[in-house]
Amino acid sequence: MSSDLKVFLWRGAQAGHYQAFAVPLRENQTVLDVVTYVQRHLDPTLAYRFACRVGVCGSCAMTVNGRPRWTCRTHVSKVVADGGLEIGPLENLPVIKDLATDMSRFFEKWQEAKGAFVPTKTRHDEIEAIAPASAPRLAAAAAIECINCGVCHAACDTVRWNESYLGPAALNRAWTLVNDARDGGNRERLSAVAAAGGCHACHSHQSCQEHCPQSLNPTASIAGLKRRTAQAWLRGEIKARRLEGKA
């Protein structure tokens, strides 16, 4: 392997191009290290995001050789192909500049899925005890570690085809709240995720599960929402006309 790494970085906005750089190849080098080297030593106009650098914040997510990844946890030696790297912005999101995408719509969908906790008690009430081994708590625990990095959204084929689809991250969040005994917003939440563009639009390709850096399975969460919304419809808790989408 040569001492220099061939790096092709996306430049510009949505209608941009890849620009080639030569970056020194070093031991234990991450993809984020490569991008940072370019910005600090070769082209200070390069735009990208990062914060923690240790796999906690998720803000450094990019497309590396065609796959969405956290660049801070991706070692060059594991993804380099023919001595090179192609690094672009996350897909399924508008590009602001270079490697930075506009996450606004991503978080708007999280809100449309009613991803905010709706309290049922005040600070003066006793804290409700949740049994750690209860089925709802276990279901929520399996999905709760999402940090909204956008990797699953970028990997999702349904998001690519259907602009109204809420996406795996938003629906995964909704599933954790549906299983939270303390939350009081389930009627509205189930109506929201049962609507067109909601959980029933998922094709269960499991791209989200395959690519999730946290090893979560949003497809399983979405399957749970499909069952729960169907039950809610049969019980008359949500209107039949809302239960739309393609299974």
mmCIF file of N, CA, C and O in Angstrom, residues 78-124:
data_model
loop_
_atom_site.group_PDB
_atom_site.id
_atom_site.type_symbol
_atom_site.label_atom_id
_atom_site.label_comp_id
_atom_site.label_asym_id
_atom_site.label_seq_id
_atom_site.Cartn_x
_atom_site.Cartn_y
_atom_site.Cartn_z
ATOM 1 N N LYS A 78 -10.074 -0.604 7.346
ATOM 2 C CA LYS A 78 -11.201 -1.533 7.212
ATOM 3 C C LYS A 78 -12.107 -1.214 6.025
ATOM 4 O O LYS A 78 -12.931 -2.041 5.644
ATOM 5 N N VAL A 79 -11.960 -0.013 5.464
ATOM 6 C CA VAL A 79 -12.884 0.381 4.390
ATOM 7 C C VAL A 79 -12.179 0.827 3.115
ATOM 8 O O VAL A 79 -12.831 1.042 2.093
ATOM 9 N N VAL A 80 -10.853 0.973 3.149
ATOM 10 C CA VAL A 80 -10.134 1.437 1.967
ATOM 11 C C VAL A 80 -10.307 0.438 0.825
ATOM 12 O O VAL A 80 -10.314 -0.775 1.032
ATOM 13 N N ALA A 81 -10.500 0.950 -0.375
ATOM 14 C CA ALA A 81 -10.674 0.099 -1.564
ATOM 15 C C ALA A 81 -9.729 0.589 -2.663
ATOM 16 O O ALA A 81 -9.807 1.750 -3.069
ATOM 17 N N ASP A 82 -8.825 -0.301 -3.099
ATOM 18 C CA ASP A 82 -7.843 0.049 -4.131
ATOM 19 C C ASP A 82 -7.041 1.289 -3.751
ATOM 20 O O ASP A 82 -6.753 2.151 -4.587
ATOM 21 N N GLY A 83 -6.691 1.387 -2.485
ATOM 22 C CA GLY A 83 -5.874 2.490 -2.013
ATOM 23 C C GLY A 83 -6.587 3.823 -1.929
ATOM 24 O O GLY A 83 -5.939 4.872 -1.828
ATOM 25 N N GLY A 84 -7.924 3.805 -1.955
ATOM 26 C CA GLY A 84 -8.652 5.068 -1.957
ATOM 27 C C GLY A 84 -9.924 5.056 -1.145
ATOM 28 O O GLY A 84 -10.421 4.002 -0.728
ATOM 29 N N LEU A 85 -10.448 6.251 -0.915
ATOM 30 C CA LEU A 85 -11.713 6.445 -0.209
ATOM 31 C C LEU A 85 -12.557 7.446 -0.984
ATOM 32 O O LEU A 85 -12.043 8.462 -1.457
ATOM 33 N N GLU A 86 -13.858 7.157 -1.076
ATOM 34 C CA GLU A 86 -14.812 8.124 -1.612
ATOM 35 C C GLU A 86 -15.727 8.527 -0.470
ATOM 36 O O GLU A 86 -16.431 7.684 0.094
ATOM 37 N N ILE A 87 -15.692 9.802 -0.120
ATOM 38 C CA ILE A 87 -16.432 10.283 1.047
ATOM 39 C C ILE A 87 -17.412 11.357 0.606
ATOM 40 O O ILE A 87 -17.023 12.367 0.012
ATOM 41 N N GLY A 88 -18.692 11.120 0.894
ATOM 42 C CA GLY A 88 -19.730 12.062 0.516
ATOM 43 C C GLY A 88 -20.665 12.348 1.668
ATOM 44 O O GLY A 88 -20.549 11.757 2.752
ATOM 45 N N PRO A 89 -21.615 13.248 1.483
ATOM 46 C CA PRO A 89 -22.607 13.543 2.529
ATOM 47 C C PRO A 89 -23.596 12.395 2.658
ATOM 48 O O PRO A 89 -23.695 11.536 1.768
ATOM 49 N N LEU A 90 -24.345 12.375 3.747
ATOM 50 C CA LEU A 90 -25.403 11.375 3.907
ATOM 51 C C LEU A 90 -26.436 11.526 2.800
ATOM 52 O O LEU A 90 -26.795 12.645 2.415
ATOM 53 N N GLU A 91 -26.922 10.403 2.309
ATOM 54 C CA GLU A 91 -27.949 10.427 1.274
ATOM 55 C C GLU A 91 -29.329 10.643 1.892
ATOM 56 O O GLU A 91 -29.512 10.569 3.100
ATOM 57 N N ASN A 92 -30.296 10.934 1.045
ATOM 58 C CA ASN A 92 -31.692 11.171 1.442
ATOM 59 C C ASN A 92 -31.871 12.443 2.257
ATOM 60 O O ASN A 92 -32.906 12.630 2.915
ATOM 61 N N LEU A 93 -30.858 13.326 2.240
ATOM 62 C CA LEU A 93 -30.933 14.611 2.927
ATOM 63 C C LEU A 93 -30.361 15.684 2.006
ATOM 64 O O LEU A 93 -29.395 15.433 1.281
ATOM 65 N N PRO A 94 -30.934 16.896 2.015
ATOM 66 C CA PRO A 94 -30.387 17.972 1.175
ATOM 67 C C PRO A 94 -28.965 18.321 1.614
ATOM 68 O O PRO A 94 -28.655 18.324 2.808
ATOM 69 N N VAL A 95 -28.114 18.605 0.651
ATOM 70 C CA VAL A 95 -26.728 18.964 0.951
ATOM 71 C C VAL A 95 -26.621 20.482 1.095
ATOM 72 O O VAL A 95 -27.014 21.226 0.195
ATOM 73 N N ILE A 96 -26.105 20.933 2.222
ATOM 74 C CA ILE A 96 -25.855 22.360 2.422
ATOM 75 C C ILE A 96 -24.580 22.759 1.698
ATOM 76 O O ILE A 96 -24.566 23.641 0.847
ATOM 77 N N LYS A 97 -23.507 22.074 2.040
ATOM 78 C CA LYS A 97 -22.225 22.301 1.389
ATOM 79 C C LYS A 97 -21.298 21.133 1.693
ATOM 80 O O LYS A 97 -21.197 20.717 2.856
ATOM 81 N N ASP A 98 -20.659 20.608 0.681
ATOM 82 C CA ASP A 98 -19.659 19.557 0.835
ATOM 83 C C ASP A 98 -20.226 18.350 1.593
ATOM 84 O O ASP A 98 -21.133 17.686 1.102
ATOM 85 N N LEU A 99 -19.745 18.102 2.788
ATOM 86 C CA LEU A 99 -20.137 16.912 3.552
ATOM 87 C C LEU A 99 -21.190 17.197 4.607
ATOM 88 O O LEU A 99 -21.551 16.316 5.382
ATOM 89 N N ALA A 100 -21.703 18.424 4.640
ATOM 90 C CA ALA A 100 -22.702 18.830 5.633
ATOM 91 C C ALA A 100 -24.099 18.831 5.017
ATOM 92 O O ALA A 100 -24.332 19.479 3.997
ATOM 93 N N THR A 101 -25.017 18.099 5.626
ATOM 94 C CA THR A 101 -26.387 18.017 5.127
ATOM 95 C C THR A 101 -27.345 18.803 6.013
ATOM 96 O O THR A 101 -27.055 19.084 7.180
ATOM 97 N N ASP A 102 -28.498 19.132 5.450
ATOM 98 C CA ASP A 102 -29.554 19.823 6.187
ATOM 99 C C ASP A 102 -30.404 18.769 6.887
ATOM 100 O O ASP A 102 -31.114 17.994 6.244
ATOM 101 N N MET A 103 -30.346 18.735 8.209
ATOM 102 C CA MET A 103 -31.063 17.733 9.001
ATOM 103 C C MET A 103 -32.466 18.190 9.400
ATOM 104 O O MET A 103 -33.157 17.483 10.131
ATOM 105 N N SER A 104 -32.899 19.351 8.922
ATOM 106 C CA SER A 104 -34.179 19.919 9.365
ATOM 107 C C SER A 104 -35.337 18.961 9.133
ATOM 108 O O SER A 104 -36.140 18.698 10.045
ATOM 109 N N ARG A 105 -35.463 18.435 7.931
ATOM 110 C CA ARG A 105 -36.591 17.552 7.617
ATOM 111 C C ARG A 105 -36.528 16.257 8.435
ATOM 112 O O ARG A 105 -37.559 15.723 8.831
ATOM 113 N N PHE A 106 -35.340 15.794 8.693
ATOM 114 C CA PHE A 106 -35.149 14.594 9.520
ATOM 115 C C PHE A 106 -35.781 14.794 10.897
ATOM 116 O O PHE A 106 -36.527 13.946 11.387
ATOM 117 N N PHE A 107 -35.503 15.938 11.522
ATOM 118 C CA PHE A 107 -36.041 16.193 12.859
ATOM 119 C C PHE A 107 -37.516 16.593 12.816
ATOM 120 O O PHE A 107 -38.257 16.341 13.775
ATOM 121 N N GLU A 108 -37.963 17.189 11.719
ATOM 122 C CA GLU A 108 -39.383 17.480 11.574
ATOM 123 C C GLU A 108 -40.196 16.195 11.536
ATOM 124 O O GLU A 108 -41.293 16.115 12.114
ATOM 125 N N LYS A 109 -39.664 15.166 10.890
ATOM 126 C CA LYS A 109 -40.362 13.881 10.850
ATOM 127 C C LYS A 109 -40.402 13.241 12.241
ATOM 128 O O LYS A 109 -41.382 12.577 12.600
ATOM 129 N N TRP A 110 -39.361 13.442 12.999
ATOM 130 C CA TRP A 110 -39.335 12.958 14.389
ATOM 131 C C TRP A 110 -40.471 13.612 15.165
ATOM 132 O O TRP A 110 -41.165 12.956 15.952
ATOM 133 N N GLN A 111 -40.725 14.891 14.910
ATOM 134 C CA GLN A 111 -41.821 15.603 15.560
ATOM 135 C C GLN A 111 -43.169 15.129 15.033
ATOM 136 O O GLN A 111 -44.127 14.988 15.809
ATOM 137 N N GLU A 112 -43.261 14.880 13.722
ATOM 138 C CA GLU A 112 -44.524 14.414 13.135
ATOM 139 C C GLU A 112 -44.921 13.042 13.665
ATOM 140 O O GLU A 112 -46.113 12.716 13.734
ATOM 141 N N ALA A 113 -43.932 12.246 14.056
ATOM 142 C CA ALA A 113 -44.206 10.933 14.645
ATOM 143 C C ALA A 113 -44.545 11.038 16.128
ATOM 144 O O ALA A 113 -44.695 10.018 16.794
ATOM 145 N N LYS A 114 -44.697 12.272 16.619
ATOM 146 C CA LYS A 114 -45.019 12.538 18.035
ATOM 147 C C LYS A 114 -43.948 11.933 18.942
ATOM 148 O O LYS A 114 -44.224 11.203 19.896
ATOM 149 N N GLY A 115 -42.700 12.287 18.634
ATOM 150 C CA GLY A 115 -41.572 11.730 19.359
ATOM 151 C C GLY A 115 -41.247 12.426 20.669
ATOM 152 O O GLY A 115 -40.221 12.127 21.275
ATOM 153 N N ALA A 116 -42.108 13.332 21.118
ATOM 154 C CA ALA A 116 -41.883 14.017 22.394
ATOM 155 C C ALA A 116 -42.677 13.334 23.507
ATOM 156 O O ALA A 116 -43.840 12.955 23.322
ATOM 157 N N PHE A 117 -42.056 13.181 24.641
ATOM 158 C CA PHE A 117 -42.713 12.569 25.791
ATOM 159 C C PHE A 117 -43.851 13.454 26.285
ATOM 160 O O PHE A 117 -43.706 14.670 26.414
ATOM 161 N N VAL A 118 -45.011 12.839 26.548
ATOM 162 C CA VAL A 118 -46.173 13.559 27.059
ATOM 163 C C VAL A 118 -46.386 13.124 28.508
ATOM 164 O O VAL A 118 -46.853 12.019 28.778
ATOM 165 N N PRO A 119 -46.044 13.959 29.468
ATOM 166 C CA PRO A 119 -46.131 13.552 30.872
ATOM 167 C C PRO A 119 -47.573 13.398 31.337
ATOM 168 O O PRO A 119 -48.480 14.078 30.856
ATOM 169 N N THR A 120 -47.772 12.500 32.290
ATOM 170 C CA THR A 120 -49.094 12.290 32.876
ATOM 171 C C THR A 120 -49.124 12.698 34.348
ATOM 172 O O THR A 120 -50.179 12.664 34.975
ATOM 173 N N LYS A 121 -47.965 13.083 34.876
ATOM 174 C CA LYS A 121 -47.893 13.477 36.284
ATOM 175 C C LYS A 121 -47.098 14.767 36.415
ATOM 176 O O LYS A 121 -46.380 15.168 35.499
ATOM 177 N N THR A 122 -47.240 15.400 37.545
ATOM 178 C CA THR A 122 -46.488 16.623 37.831
ATOM 179 C C THR A 122 -45.306 16.280 38.738
ATOM 180 O O THR A 122 -45.183 15.145 39.221
ATOM 181 N N ARG A 123 -44.490 17.262 39.007
ATOM 182 C CA ARG A 123 -43.349 17.059 39.894
ATOM 183 C C ARG A 123 -43.759 16.754 41.326
ATOM 184 O O ARG A 123 -42.953 16.291 42.136
ATOM 185 N N HIS A 124 -45.029 17.001 41.637
ATOM 186 C CA HIS A 124 -45.513 16.768 42.997
ATOM 187 C C HIS A 124 -46.027 15.339 43.189
ATOM 188 O O HIS A 124 -46.305 14.924 44.318
#
